[in-house]
Amino acid sequence: MKPWEKNIRRVTPYTPGEQPKEKDIIKLNTNENPYPPSPKVMEAELELEQLRFYPDPSAMELVEAIARYHGLNNDQIFVGVGSDDVLAMSFLTFFNSDKPVLFPDITYSFYDVWADLFRIPYETKALDDDFCLVAKDYYAANGGVIFPNPNAPTGIAEKLSFVKDILDHNQDVVVIVDEAYIDFGGESACTLLDQYENLLVVRTFSKSRSLAGMRIGYAMGNKKLIQVLNDVKYSFNSYTMNYPTIVMGKASIEDEAYFRETVAKVVKTREWFKEELARLGFLYFESSANFVFAGHKEIPAKDIFEAARNKKIFIRYFDKPRIRDYLRISIGTDEEMKVLVSFLEQFVKEWKNT
C-alpha cells in the first residue's frame, strides 16, 4: 500500500437495483411507479433564462407547496435531492452520539452504509419470525432510531401505536420514520409531529409521484430539527436542488387528483397480483407498499429470479440471510404484471414436471 492510500476512507457501497440498458424489458426491480408523472409536471412553466442563475438554495417555492399539502409551516419542511440525500443529511446531523444508532436487520440497505461512511456506531435489531419490528428491542439506551414504515424489502407496515411506543421510549434522541412507501398503505407518523419534538418523518416523490428521475425528497419535523438540517446542508452544498426540479416538483404535489388516481391503480394491481401469487403456490407478506415480497413454497427464489431475467423480466433478489428465499417484485401496469404471471405460471409448471 502506498503512503497516500492509508488516508483513503474505505466503505462498502450501497448496491442499487439493476438499471438495464436493454429495450423491450419489464422492469419490476426498483419500485418505480409504472405510470407517468402528473401532466401538470410537463405543463409547468419553466423560464429558461433562469438556468443561468443559481437556484434558490432554500427551494422555497417547493417547500411552501409541501407545507400547504401537509398543513405544516414552511419551517417544518426540509427538501433534498431524493430521500437518500435527506436521510444522509439526517444521519450526519442527528446521529453523533457514542451510543449506537438502532435500526432493523432487514431493512433499507443504505442505513449501514451511511453509518459506516460517517463513522456512526450502530446495532441492528432482528425482525421477528413474521418479519415485523419488535418494539422492546428499541427501548435500550441508543444514539438514535431509524426505520422505514412500511419496511423495505418486506412491505410490512407497523401500526401508528407501534411508532408512538418507540417515540415514548426514546425521548432523548431523534427518531426517524422513513415513509418512502406510505402513500400505498399504512398510517403516517405525520399526525404525531405536534406531539413529539424529536420526530423526523421522511418522504419521497420517487414512488407515488412517479418522479424517481427528478430526485425529490423531504423531511418533516419541528423547526429546530429542520433548522439544524439546513445548517448542515448549507455547510455541505447550498445549491442541491436545481430550478426545473423545484418548479416541476411544486406542480406534482399540487395535482392531488392525479396522485390519488395512480396510487389507487397501483394498489388495485397489487391486490390482484397477490391473489395470483397464492394461486401459483407463493407465500407473501401483506404489503402496504408498491411491491410484494414473496417466495415460492418449493422453488428457490434465485432460480425464479434468473429465469425471469433471461425473459427480460427484472425483479429483485437479495442473497442475504433470512431473505434469500424471497423476491421483491415491484408493481407494474396490469399488462406488465399479466406477462409476469404468465411467465411464473409456465415456470412453475415446467419446474414441477422436471
PDB file of N, CA and C in Angstrom, residues 213-284:
ATOM      1  N   GLY A 213     -36.704   9.913 -11.399  1.00  0.00           N
ATOM      2  CA  GLY A 213     -35.644  10.505 -12.193  1.00  0.00           C
ATOM      3  C   GLY A 213     -35.368  11.959 -11.881  1.00  0.00           C
ATOM      4  N   MET A 214     -36.238  12.590 -11.118  1.00  0.00           N
ATOM      5  CA  MET A 214     -36.066  14.007 -10.791  1.00  0.00           C
ATOM      6  C   MET A 214     -35.388  14.203  -9.445  1.00  0.00           C
ATOM      7  N   ARG A 215     -35.453  13.198  -8.571  1.00  0.00           N
ATOM      8  CA  ARG A 215     -34.792  13.217  -7.269  1.00  0.00           C
ATOM      9  C   ARG A 215     -35.318  14.326  -6.363  1.00  0.00           C
ATOM     10  N   ILE A 216     -36.432  14.052  -5.725  1.00  0.00           N
ATOM     11  CA  ILE A 216     -37.009  14.963  -4.743  1.00  0.00           C
ATOM     12  C   ILE A 216     -37.349  14.182  -3.484  1.00  0.00           C
ATOM     13  N   GLY A 217     -36.792  14.591  -2.382  1.00  0.00           N
ATOM     14  CA  GLY A 217     -37.142  14.021  -1.095  1.00  0.00           C
ATOM     15  C   GLY A 217     -37.350  15.144  -0.101  1.00  0.00           C
ATOM     16  N   TYR A 218     -38.014  14.849   0.997  1.00  0.00           N
ATOM     17  CA  TYR A 218     -38.214  15.895   2.007  1.00  0.00           C
ATOM     18  C   TYR A 218     -38.418  15.282   3.382  1.00  0.00           C
ATOM     19  N   ALA A 219     -38.177  16.103   4.370  1.00  0.00           N
ATOM     20  CA  ALA A 219     -38.377  15.702   5.756  1.00  0.00           C
ATOM     21  C   ALA A 219     -39.319  16.679   6.426  1.00  0.00           C
ATOM     22  N   MET A 220     -40.052  16.177   7.405  1.00  0.00           N
ATOM     23  CA  MET A 220     -40.970  16.996   8.192  1.00  0.00           C
ATOM     24  C   MET A 220     -40.647  16.821   9.666  1.00  0.00           C
ATOM     25  N   GLY A 221     -40.604  17.918  10.390  1.00  0.00           N
ATOM     26  CA  GLY A 221     -40.309  17.854  11.810  1.00  0.00           C
ATOM     27  C   GLY A 221     -40.499  19.223  12.440  1.00  0.00           C
ATOM     28  N   ASN A 222     -40.139  19.350  13.714  1.00  0.00           N
ATOM     29  CA  ASN A 222     -40.267  20.667  14.337  1.00  0.00           C
ATOM     30  C   ASN A 222     -39.174  21.581  13.787  1.00  0.00           C
ATOM     31  N   LYS A 223     -39.364  22.872  13.925  1.00  0.00           N
ATOM     32  CA  LYS A 223     -38.496  23.834  13.255  1.00  0.00           C
ATOM     33  C   LYS A 223     -37.038  23.774  13.724  1.00  0.00           C
ATOM     34  N   LYS A 224     -36.800  23.299  14.947  1.00  0.00           N
ATOM     35  CA  LYS A 224     -35.417  23.176  15.412  1.00  0.00           C
ATOM     36  C   LYS A 224     -34.689  22.086  14.629  1.00  0.00           C
ATOM     37  N   LEU A 225     -35.349  20.962  14.418  1.00  0.00           N
ATOM     38  CA  LEU A 225     -34.739  19.882  13.634  1.00  0.00           C
ATOM     39  C   LEU A 225     -34.466  20.345  12.212  1.00  0.00           C
ATOM     40  N   ILE A 226     -35.431  21.029  11.623  1.00  0.00           N
ATOM     41  CA  ILE A 226     -35.288  21.477  10.237  1.00  0.00           C
ATOM     42  C   ILE A 226     -34.183  22.526  10.117  1.00  0.00           C
ATOM     43  N   GLN A 227     -34.082  23.403  11.089  1.00  0.00           N
ATOM     44  CA  GLN A 227     -33.050  24.444  11.054  1.00  0.00           C
ATOM     45  C   GLN A 227     -31.647  23.836  11.059  1.00  0.00           C
ATOM     46  N   VAL A 228     -31.434  22.857  11.956  1.00  0.00           N
ATOM     47  CA  VAL A 228     -30.090  22.269  12.019  1.00  0.00           C
ATOM     48  C   VAL A 228     -29.798  21.413  10.787  1.00  0.00           C
ATOM     49  N   LEU A 229     -30.822  20.816  10.213  1.00  0.00           N
ATOM     50  CA  LEU A 229     -30.632  20.095   8.951  1.00  0.00           C
ATOM     51  C   LEU A 229     -30.174  21.051   7.857  1.00  0.00           C
ATOM     52  N   ASN A 230     -30.817  22.194   7.780  1.00  0.00           N
ATOM     53  CA  ASN A 230     -30.428  23.191   6.783  1.00  0.00           C
ATOM     54  C   ASN A 230     -29.020  23.724   7.047  1.00  0.00           C
ATOM     55  N   ASP A 231     -28.654  23.877   8.313  1.00  0.00           N
ATOM     56  CA  ASP A 231     -27.303  24.341   8.640  1.00  0.00           C
ATOM     57  C   ASP A 231     -26.261  23.370   8.088  1.00  0.00           C
ATOM     58  N   VAL A 232     -26.513  22.071   8.241  1.00  0.00           N
ATOM     59  CA  VAL A 232     -25.574  21.072   7.736  1.00  0.00           C
ATOM     60  C   VAL A 232     -25.570  21.078   6.211  1.00  0.00           C
ATOM     61  N   LYS A 233     -26.765  21.168   5.621  1.00  0.00           N
ATOM     62  CA  LYS A 233     -26.868  21.200   4.158  1.00  0.00           C
ATOM     63  C   LYS A 233     -26.088  22.387   3.585  1.00  0.00           C
ATOM     64  N   TYR A 234     -26.284  23.570   4.153  1.00  0.00           N
ATOM     65  CA  TYR A 234     -25.616  24.760   3.633  1.00  0.00           C
ATOM     66  C   TYR A 234     -24.107  24.724   3.884  1.00  0.00           C
ATOM     67  N   SER A 235     -23.675  23.914   4.837  1.00  0.00           N
ATOM     68  CA  SER A 235     -22.248  23.743   5.083  1.00  0.00           C
ATOM     69  C   SER A 235     -21.640  22.730   4.123  1.00  0.00           C
ATOM     70  N   PHE A 236     -22.498  21.989   3.468  1.00  0.00           N
ATOM     71  CA  PHE A 236     -22.048  20.923   2.565  1.00  0.00           C
ATOM     72  C   PHE A 236     -22.182  21.340   1.104  1.00  0.00           C
ATOM     73  N   ASN A 237     -23.391  21.776   0.730  1.00  0.00           N
ATOM     74  CA  ASN A 237     -23.657  22.240  -0.634  1.00  0.00           C
ATOM     75  C   ASN A 237     -24.965  23.020  -0.606  1.00  0.00           C
ATOM     76  N   SER A 238     -24.888  24.328  -0.810  1.00  0.00           N
ATOM     77  CA  SER A 238     -26.080  25.173  -0.702  1.00  0.00           C
ATOM     78  C   SER A 238     -27.064  24.958  -1.844  1.00  0.00           C
ATOM     79  N   TYR A 239     -26.541  24.624  -3.031  1.00  0.00           N
ATOM     80  CA  TYR A 239     -27.392  24.578  -4.229  1.00  0.00           C
ATOM     81  C   TYR A 239     -27.646  23.133  -4.665  1.00  0.00           C
ATOM     82  N   THR A 240     -28.325  22.385  -3.828  1.00  0.00           N
ATOM     83  CA  THR A 240     -28.507  20.961  -4.116  1.00  0.00           C
ATOM     84  C   THR A 240     -29.655  20.687  -5.082  1.00  0.00           C
ATOM     85  N   MET A 241     -30.669  21.519  -5.064  1.00  0.00           N
ATOM     86  CA  MET A 241     -31.843  21.254  -5.897  1.00  0.00           C
ATOM     87  C   MET A 241     -31.923  22.262  -7.029  1.00  0.00           C
ATOM     88  N   ASN A 242     -32.007  21.754  -8.278  1.00  0.00           N
ATOM     89  CA  ASN A 242     -31.980  22.674  -9.418  1.00  0.00           C
ATOM     90  C   ASN A 242     -33.340  23.320  -9.676  1.00  0.00           C
ATOM     91  N   TYR A 243     -33.310  24.364 -10.458  1.00  0.00           N
ATOM     92  CA  TYR A 243     -34.507  25.166 -10.732  1.00  0.00           C
ATOM     93  C   TYR A 243     -35.652  24.365 -11.366  1.00  0.00           C
ATOM     94  N   PRO A 244     -35.421  23.566 -12.435  1.00  0.00           N
ATOM     95  CA  PRO A 244     -36.538  22.799 -13.008  1.00  0.00           C
ATOM     96  C   PRO A 244     -37.175  21.845 -12.005  1.00  0.00           C
ATOM     97  N   THR A 245     -36.357  21.240 -11.164  1.00  0.00           N
ATOM     98  CA  THR A 245     -36.888  20.314 -10.162  1.00  0.00           C
ATOM     99  C   THR A 245     -37.818  21.027  -9.186  1.00  0.00           C
ATOM    100  N   ILE A 246     -37.433  22.207  -8.752  1.00  0.00           N
ATOM    101  CA  ILE A 246     -38.267  22.974  -7.820  1.00  0.00           C
ATOM    102  C   ILE A 246     -39.624  23.284  -8.443  1.00  0.00           C
ATOM    103  N   VAL A 247     -39.620  23.772  -9.683  1.00  0.00           N
ATOM    104  CA  VAL A 247     -40.862  24.163 -10.349  1.00  0.00           C
ATOM    105  C   VAL A 247     -41.742  22.943 -10.645  1.00  0.00           C
ATOM    106  N   MET A 248     -41.130  21.884 -11.160  1.00  0.00           N
ATOM    107  CA  MET A 248     -41.908  20.704 -11.550  1.00  0.00           C
ATOM    108  C   MET A 248     -42.351  19.894 -10.327  1.00  0.00           C
ATOM    109  N   GLY A 249     -41.552  19.922  -9.277  1.00  0.00           N
ATOM    110  CA  GLY A 249     -41.966  19.267  -8.040  1.00  0.00           C
ATOM    111  C   GLY A 249     -43.187  19.934  -7.444  1.00  0.00           C
ATOM    112  N   LYS A 250     -43.212  21.245  -7.487  1.00  0.00           N
ATOM    113  CA  LYS A 250     -44.370  22.002  -6.999  1.00  0.00           C
ATOM    114  C   LYS A 250     -45.620  21.616  -7.793  1.00  0.00           C
ATOM    115  N   ALA A 251     -45.481  21.521  -9.118  1.00  0.00           N
ATOM    116  CA  ALA A 251     -46.622  21.159  -9.962  1.00  0.00           C
ATOM    117  C   ALA A 251     -47.133  19.763  -9.620  1.00  0.00           C
ATOM    118  N   SER A 252     -46.224  18.860  -9.320  1.00  0.00           N
ATOM    119  CA  SER A 252     -46.603  17.483  -8.999  1.00  0.00           C
ATOM    120  C   SER A 252     -47.435  17.400  -7.720  1.00  0.00           C
ATOM    121  N   ILE A 253     -46.958  18.042  -6.657  1.00  0.00           N
ATOM    122  CA  ILE A 253     -47.654  17.894  -5.377  1.00  0.00           C
ATOM    123  C   ILE A 253     -48.981  18.652  -5.351  1.00  0.00           C
ATOM    124  N   GLU A 254     -49.167  19.550  -6.294  1.00  0.00           N
ATOM    125  CA  GLU A 254     -50.430  20.288  -6.350  1.00  0.00           C
ATOM    126  C   GLU A 254     -51.505  19.571  -7.165  1.00  0.00           C
ATOM    127  N   ASP A 255     -51.141  18.459  -7.825  1.00  0.00           N
ATOM    128  CA  ASP A 255     -52.131  17.697  -8.596  1.00  0.00           C
ATOM    129  C   ASP A 255     -52.595  16.490  -7.779  1.00  0.00           C
ATOM    130  N   GLU A 256     -53.444  16.772  -6.821  1.00  0.00           N
ATOM    131  CA  GLU A 256     -53.915  15.744  -5.890  1.00  0.00           C
ATOM    132  C   GLU A 256     -54.742  14.668  -6.592  1.00  0.00           C
ATOM    133  N   ALA A 257     -55.574  15.049  -7.537  1.00  0.00           N
ATOM    134  CA  ALA A 257     -56.454  14.097  -8.204  1.00  0.00           C
ATOM    135  C   ALA A 257     -55.647  13.042  -8.954  1.00  0.00           C
ATOM    136  N   TYR A 258     -54.646  13.481  -9.699  1.00  0.00           N
ATOM    137  CA  TYR A 258     -53.830  12.529 -10.461  1.00  0.00           C
ATOM    138  C   TYR A 258     -53.052  11.616  -9.517  1.00  0.00           C
ATOM    139  N   PHE A 259     -52.518  12.184  -8.456  1.00  0.00           N
ATOM    140  CA  PHE A 259     -51.792  11.416  -7.452  1.00  0.00           C
ATOM    141  C   PHE A 259     -52.666  10.300  -6.889  1.00  0.00           C
ATOM    142  N   ARG A 260     -53.871  10.639  -6.474  1.00  0.00           N
ATOM    143  CA  ARG A 260     -54.775   9.642  -5.909  1.00  0.00           C
ATOM    144  C   ARG A 260     -55.148   8.570  -6.942  1.00  0.00           C
ATOM    145  N   GLU A 261     -55.329   8.983  -8.170  1.00  0.00           N
ATOM    146  CA  GLU A 261     -55.700   8.049  -9.236  1.00  0.00           C
ATOM    147  C   GLU A 261     -54.605   7.004  -9.475  1.00  0.00           C
ATOM    148  N   THR A 262     -53.363   7.436  -9.595  1.00  0.00           N
ATOM    149  CA  THR A 262     -52.288   6.491  -9.882  1.00  0.00           C
ATOM    150  C   THR A 262     -52.001   5.583  -8.691  1.00  0.00           C
ATOM    151  N   VAL A 263     -52.043   6.131  -7.483  1.00  0.00           N
ATOM    152  CA  VAL A 263     -51.834   5.307  -6.295  1.00  0.00           C
ATOM    153  C   VAL A 263     -52.903   4.218  -6.215  1.00  0.00           C
ATOM    154  N   ALA A 264     -54.143   4.586  -6.472  1.00  0.00           N
ATOM    155  CA  ALA A 264     -55.241   3.611  -6.431  1.00  0.00           C
ATOM    156  C   ALA A 264     -55.042   2.503  -7.466  1.00  0.00           C
ATOM    157  N   LYS A 265     -54.540   2.857  -8.638  1.00  0.00           N
ATOM    158  CA  LYS A 265     -54.300   1.843  -9.670  1.00  0.00           C
ATOM    159  C   LYS A 265     -53.206   0.868  -9.233  1.00  0.00           C
ATOM    160  N   VAL A 266     -52.145   1.385  -8.642  1.00  0.00           N
ATOM    161  CA  VAL A 266     -51.068   0.518  -8.172  1.00  0.00           C
ATOM    162  C   VAL A 266     -51.568  -0.428  -7.082  1.00  0.00           C
ATOM    163  N   VAL A 267     -52.339   0.098  -6.142  1.00  0.00           N
ATOM    164  CA  VAL A 267     -52.862  -0.719  -5.049  1.00  0.00           C
ATOM    165  C   VAL A 267     -53.802  -1.805  -5.583  1.00  0.00           C
ATOM    166  N   LYS A 268     -54.659  -1.447  -6.518  1.00  0.00           N
ATOM    167  CA  LYS A 268     -55.583  -2.426  -7.099  1.00  0.00           C
ATOM    168  C   LYS A 268     -54.824  -3.553  -7.789  1.00  0.00           C
ATOM    169  N   THR A 269     -53.804  -3.205  -8.550  1.00  0.00           N
ATOM    170  CA  THR A 269     -52.997  -4.216  -9.235  1.00  0.00           C
ATOM    171  C   THR A 269     -52.238  -5.065  -8.230  1.00  0.00           C
ATOM    172  N   ARG A 270     -51.748  -4.457  -7.176  1.00  0.00           N
ATOM    173  CA  ARG A 270     -51.028  -5.199  -6.126  1.00  0.00           C
ATOM    174  C   ARG A 270     -51.914  -6.273  -5.510  1.00  0.00           C
ATOM    175  N   GLU A 271     -53.147  -5.920  -5.200  1.00  0.00           N
ATOM    176  CA  GLU A 271     -54.045  -6.887  -4.569  1.00  0.00           C
ATOM    177  C   GLU A 271     -54.391  -8.022  -5.528  1.00  0.00           C
ATOM    178  N   TRP A 272     -54.592  -7.714  -6.795  1.00  0.00           N
ATOM    179  CA  TRP A 272     -54.833  -8.767  -7.791  1.00  0.00           C
ATOM    180  C   TRP A 272     -53.625  -9.680  -7.916  1.00  0.00           C
ATOM    181  N   PHE A 273     -52.435  -9.087  -7.938  1.00  0.00           N
ATOM    182  CA  PHE A 273     -51.208  -9.863  -8.097  1.00  0.00           C
ATOM    183  C   PHE A 273     -50.997 -10.805  -6.914  1.00  0.00           C
ATOM    184  N   LYS A 274     -51.317 -10.383  -5.725  1.00  0.00           N
ATOM    185  CA  LYS A 274     -51.190 -11.238  -4.552  1.00  0.00           C
ATOM    186  C   LYS A 274     -52.063 -12.485  -4.674  1.00  0.00           C
ATOM    187  N   GLU A 275     -53.253 -12.311  -5.209  1.00  0.00           N
ATOM    188  CA  GLU A 275     -54.141 -13.463  -5.414  1.00  0.00           C
ATOM    189  C   GLU A 275     -53.550 -14.439  -6.422  1.00  0.00           C
ATOM    190  N   GLU A 276     -52.932 -13.889  -7.468  1.00  0.00           N
ATOM    191  CA  GLU A 276     -52.296 -14.738  -8.479  1.00  0.00           C
ATOM    192  C   GLU A 276     -51.094 -15.472  -7.890  1.00  0.00           C
ATOM    193  N   LEU A 277     -50.338 -14.816  -7.064  1.00  0.00           N
ATOM    194  CA  LEU A 277     -49.201 -15.471  -6.426  1.00  0.00           C
ATOM    195  C   LEU A 277     -49.655 -16.643  -5.564  1.00  0.00           C
ATOM    196  N   ALA A 278     -50.714 -16.437  -4.786  1.00  0.00           N
ATOM    197  CA  ALA A 278     -51.236 -17.512  -3.944  1.00  0.00           C
ATOM    198  C   ALA A 278     -51.683 -18.700  -4.801  1.00  0.00           C
ATOM    199  N   ARG A 279     -52.307 -18.407  -5.908  1.00  0.00           N
ATOM    200  CA  ARG A 279     -52.769 -19.473  -6.815  1.00  0.00           C
ATOM    201  C   ARG A 279     -51.605 -20.299  -7.355  1.00  0.00           C
ATOM    202  N   LEU A 280     -50.453 -19.660  -7.521  1.00  0.00           N
ATOM    203  CA  LEU A 280     -49.297 -20.339  -8.090  1.00  0.00           C
ATOM    204  C   LEU A 280     -48.380 -20.958  -7.037  1.00  0.00           C
ATOM    205  N   GLY A 281     -48.817 -20.935  -5.774  1.00  0.00           N
ATOM    206  CA  GLY A 281     -48.039 -21.596  -4.726  1.00  0.00           C
ATOM    207  C   GLY A 281     -46.992 -20.724  -4.055  1.00  0.00           C
ATOM    208  N   PHE A 282     -47.144 -19.414  -4.142  1.00  0.00           N
ATOM    209  CA  PHE A 282     -46.217 -18.495  -3.490  1.00  0.00           C
ATOM    210  C   PHE A 282     -46.745 -18.101  -2.110  1.00  0.00           C
ATOM    211  N   LEU A 283     -45.826 -17.826  -1.216  1.00  0.00           N
ATOM    212  CA  LEU A 283     -46.143 -17.213   0.066  1.00  0.00           C
ATOM    213  C   LEU A 283     -45.694 -15.762   0.000  1.00  0.00           C
ATOM    214  N   TYR A 284     -46.457 -14.863   0.586  1.00  0.00           N
ATOM    215  CA  TYR A 284     -46.098 -13.454   0.525  1.00  0.00           C
ATOM    216  C   TYR A 284     -46.524 -12.755   1.807  1.00  0.00           C
TER     217      TYR A 284
END
